Amino acid sequence: MNSINHVAIIMDGNGRWGLKRNKSRNFGHRAGLVTVENIIKHTIKKKIKYLTLFAFSTENWKRPKKEIKFLFSLLEEFIIKKLDVFQKEDIKLKIIGSKIKLKKIESILNKAQKKTNNNKRLQINLALNYGSKNEIIDSVKKLIKNKEIINIKNIDKNLYTKFIPKPDILIRTGNTHRVSNFLLWQIAYTEIYFEKKLWPDFKVKDYDRIINDFKNVKRNYGNI
Ligand code: FPP
C-alpha cells in the first residue's frame, strides 16, 4: 500500500461556482476558502506531511484588477486569522513562487513563515505568483552562473521546492484537464486526479476517495 507524504491541489472552479449562484466570482473565492480550511484539517487527520495549494499563478495577473485585489485581501485575511491556529496546530507555512510583485503583502508573508518555521505536523506550501516554467529556468540559470553541472539533482536543489518531497498526488478540481504551469518538474511521477466538482463543492469525502484510490495504485517509475 502506498503511503502519502505530499498532496498538491489546483483549486479550480471558484469563479464559476459564484456565477452559477447568480453571485460574483469573488463570492466563489470566499466559498473556496471554506474548502481550504476543511482540506487542511483532513490532511492533518490523515497524517499527510505536505500540502501544496495553488493560490495564485504568474498568469493570474491577467484577471480584472478587482478580482486580483479581492484574492489578495482574502489571502491576507486568511493568514492573519490563521496564524495562531497554525502555531497551535504545529503547521508550518511556506510560500513558493516569485517574490516580485508581492511587495504589498511581503511583510505579512515573512512574518507568518518566520513564526511557523519550526512547526512539524504539516507543511502548507502556498503557491503565490507561482509559475513552473520560470522556476525551472531560474534554477538552470543559477547553475550556469555558478558553473555547476546541469543535471536532475542540481536542478532540483534550486527550485522553490528544494526541501520538499515530490507530490504523490495532484488534484485538480473544476472539470478541467490541464496542469496550468503548476509543479511541472515535480509531478513527473505524481498520480493526477481530475475532479468534476468545482472547488467550493469539493468535500472531505471526495478527498478521502482519492486518498483511498491512491493507496492501491501500482507506481512503476518507468519499471514494470
Ligand atoms: C481558481 O478558480 C482559483 C484561484 C485562482 C484562486 C484560489 C483561491 C482560493 C481557493 C481562495 C483563497 C485561498 C487561500 C489559500 C487563501 P477560478 O477563479 O479559476 O475559477 P473558474 O475556473 O471557475 O474561473
mmCIF file with all atom_site columns, N, CA and C in Angstrom, residues 2 8 10 18 44 64 88 90 107 116 127 137 139 165 168-169 188 192 209 214-215:
data_model
loop_
_atom_site.group_PDB
_atom_site.id
_atom_site.type_symbol
_atom_site.label_atom_id
_atom_site.label_alt_id
_atom_site.label_comp_id
_atom_site.label_asym_id
_atom_site.label_entity_id
_atom_site.label_seq_id
_atom_site.pdbx_PDB_ins_code
_atom_site.Cartn_x
_atom_site.Cartn_y
_atom_site.Cartn_z
_atom_site.occupancy
_atom_site.B_iso_or_equiv
_atom_site.pdbx_formal_charge
_atom_site.auth_seq_id
_atom_site.auth_comp_id
_atom_site.auth_asym_id
_atom_site.auth_atom_id
_atom_site.pdbx_PDB_model_num
ATOM 1  N N  . ASN A 1 2   ? 0.550   2.219  -0.865  1.00 0.00 ? 2   ASN A N  1
ATOM 2  C CA . ASN A 1 2   ? 1.357   3.446  -0.923  1.00 0.00 ? 2   ASN A CA 1
ATOM 3  C C  . ASN A 1 2   ? 1.077   4.347  0.264   1.00 0.00 ? 2   ASN A C  1
ATOM 4  N N  . ALA A 1 8   ? -0.724  17.852 -3.659  1.00 0.00 ? 8   ALA A N  1
ATOM 5  C CA . ALA A 1 8   ? -0.757  19.188 -4.277  1.00 0.00 ? 8   ALA A CA 1
ATOM 6  C C  . ALA A 1 8   ? -2.135  19.392 -4.905  1.00 0.00 ? 8   ALA A C  1
ATOM 7  N N  . ILE A 1 10  ? -4.743  21.981 -7.330  1.00 0.00 ? 10  ILE A N  1
ATOM 8  C CA . ILE A 1 10  ? -5.139  23.144 -8.137  1.00 0.00 ? 10  ILE A CA 1
ATOM 9  C C  . ILE A 1 10  ? -6.620  23.364 -7.826  1.00 0.00 ? 10  ILE A C  1
ATOM 10 N N  . GLY A 1 18  ? -19.435 30.799 -8.010  1.00 0.00 ? 18  GLY A N  1
ATOM 11 C CA . GLY A 1 18  ? -20.119 32.040 -7.639  1.00 0.00 ? 18  GLY A CA 1
ATOM 12 C C  . GLY A 1 18  ? -21.154 32.426 -8.688  1.00 0.00 ? 18  GLY A C  1
ATOM 13 N N  . ILE A 1 44  ? -4.276  16.949 8.002   1.00 0.00 ? 44  ILE A N  1
ATOM 14 C CA . ILE A 1 44  ? -3.658  16.682 9.319   1.00 0.00 ? 44  ILE A CA 1
ATOM 15 C C  . ILE A 1 44  ? -4.160  15.344 9.855   1.00 0.00 ? 44  ILE A C  1
ATOM 16 N N  . PRO A 1 64  ? -9.160  40.650 -14.019 1.00 0.00 ? 64  PRO A N  1
ATOM 17 C CA . PRO A 1 64  ? -9.536  42.047 -13.686 1.00 0.00 ? 64  PRO A CA 1
ATOM 18 C C  . PRO A 1 64  ? -8.934  42.461 -12.333 1.00 0.00 ? 64  PRO A C  1
ATOM 19 N N  . LYS A 1 88  ? -0.684  26.770 16.995  1.00 0.00 ? 88  LYS A N  1
ATOM 20 C CA . LYS A 1 88  ? -1.263  25.805 17.937  1.00 0.00 ? 88  LYS A CA 1
ATOM 21 C C  . LYS A 1 88  ? -1.283  24.389 17.350  1.00 0.00 ? 88  LYS A C  1
ATOM 22 N N  . ASP A 1 90  ? 0.698   23.233 15.085  1.00 0.00 ? 90  ASP A N  1
ATOM 23 C CA . ASP A 1 90  ? 2.031   22.802 14.643  1.00 0.00 ? 90  ASP A CA 1
ATOM 24 C C  . ASP A 1 90  ? 2.157   22.758 13.109  1.00 0.00 ? 90  ASP A C  1
ATOM 25 N N  . SER A 1 107 ? 5.560   41.630 3.988   1.00 0.00 ? 107 SER A N  1
ATOM 26 C CA . SER A 1 107 ? 5.873   41.601 5.432   1.00 0.00 ? 107 SER A CA 1
ATOM 27 C C  . SER A 1 107 ? 4.984   40.583 6.172   1.00 0.00 ? 107 SER A C  1
ATOM 28 N N  . THR A 1 116 ? 6.124   30.334 11.971  1.00 0.00 ? 116 THR A N  1
ATOM 29 C CA . THR A 1 116 ? 5.749   28.909 11.914  1.00 0.00 ? 116 THR A CA 1
ATOM 30 C C  . THR A 1 116 ? 6.921   28.017 11.458  1.00 0.00 ? 116 THR A C  1
ATOM 31 N N  . ALA A 1 127 ? 1.351   28.322 -3.081  1.00 0.00 ? 127 ALA A N  1
ATOM 32 C CA . ALA A 1 127 ? 1.962   28.787 -4.322  1.00 0.00 ? 127 ALA A CA 1
ATOM 33 C C  . ALA A 1 127 ? 1.339   30.124 -4.717  1.00 0.00 ? 127 ALA A C  1
ATOM 34 N N  . ILE A 1 137 ? 13.584  27.627 -15.302 1.00 0.00 ? 137 ILE A N  1
ATOM 35 C CA . ILE A 1 137 ? 14.580  28.479 -15.982 1.00 0.00 ? 137 ILE A CA 1
ATOM 36 C C  . ILE A 1 137 ? 15.514  29.117 -14.952 1.00 0.00 ? 137 ILE A C  1
ATOM 37 N N  . SER A 1 139 ? 16.301  28.090 -12.025 1.00 0.00 ? 139 SER A N  1
ATOM 38 C CA . SER A 1 139 ? 17.178  27.083 -11.448 1.00 0.00 ? 139 SER A CA 1
ATOM 39 C C  . SER A 1 139 ? 18.369  26.818 -12.378 1.00 0.00 ? 139 SER A C  1
ATOM 40 N N  . PRO A 1 165 ? 9.526   16.943 -0.547  1.00 0.00 ? 165 PRO A N  1
ATOM 41 C CA . PRO A 1 165 ? 9.459   15.745 -1.388  1.00 0.00 ? 165 PRO A CA 1
ATOM 42 C C  . PRO A 1 165 ? 8.482   15.944 -2.551  1.00 0.00 ? 165 PRO A C  1
ATOM 43 N N  . ASP A 1 168 ? 2.889   13.115 -4.175  1.00 0.00 ? 168 ASP A N  1
ATOM 44 C CA . ASP A 1 168 ? 2.394   11.779 -4.517  1.00 0.00 ? 168 ASP A CA 1
ATOM 45 C C  . ASP A 1 168 ? 1.128   11.923 -5.345  1.00 0.00 ? 168 ASP A C  1
ATOM 46 N N  . ILE A 1 169 ? 0.326   12.922 -4.972  1.00 0.00 ? 169 ILE A N  1
ATOM 47 C CA . ILE A 1 169 ? -0.980  13.121 -5.602  1.00 0.00 ? 169 ILE A CA 1
ATOM 48 C C  . ILE A 1 169 ? -1.108  14.578 -6.037  1.00 0.00 ? 169 ILE A C  1
ATOM 49 N N  . ALA A 1 188 ? 6.560   14.689 -12.233 1.00 0.00 ? 188 ALA A N  1
ATOM 50 C CA . ALA A 1 188 ? 6.933   13.685 -13.247 1.00 0.00 ? 188 ALA A CA 1
ATOM 51 C C  . ALA A 1 188 ? 6.328   12.310 -12.951 1.00 0.00 ? 188 ALA A C  1
ATOM 52 N N  . ILE A 1 192 ? -2.224  11.850 -10.971 1.00 0.00 ? 192 ILE A N  1
ATOM 53 C CA . ILE A 1 192 ? -3.040  13.051 -11.169 1.00 0.00 ? 192 ILE A CA 1
ATOM 54 C C  . ILE A 1 192 ? -4.530  12.689 -11.148 1.00 0.00 ? 192 ILE A C  1
ATOM 55 N N  . ARG A 1 209 ? -11.855 9.682  -1.031  1.00 0.00 ? 209 ARG A N  1
ATOM 56 C CA . ARG A 1 209 ? -11.954 8.740  -2.157  1.00 0.00 ? 209 ARG A CA 1
ATOM 57 C C  . ARG A 1 209 ? -10.636 8.705  -2.932  1.00 0.00 ? 209 ARG A C  1
ATOM 58 N N  . PHE A 1 214 ? -5.526  6.137  -4.273  1.00 0.00 ? 214 PHE A N  1
ATOM 59 C CA . PHE A 1 214 ? -4.068  6.242  -4.440  1.00 0.00 ? 214 PHE A CA 1
ATOM 60 C C  . PHE A 1 214 ? -3.318  5.128  -3.710  1.00 0.00 ? 214 PHE A C  1
ATOM 61 N N  . LYS A 1 215 ? -3.822  4.775  -2.552  1.00 0.00 ? 215 LYS A N  1
ATOM 62 C CA . LYS A 1 215 ? -3.129  3.763  -1.731  1.00 0.00 ? 215 LYS A CA 1
ATOM 63 C C  . LYS A 1 215 ? -2.870  2.475  -2.508  1.00 0.00 ? 215 LYS A C  1
#
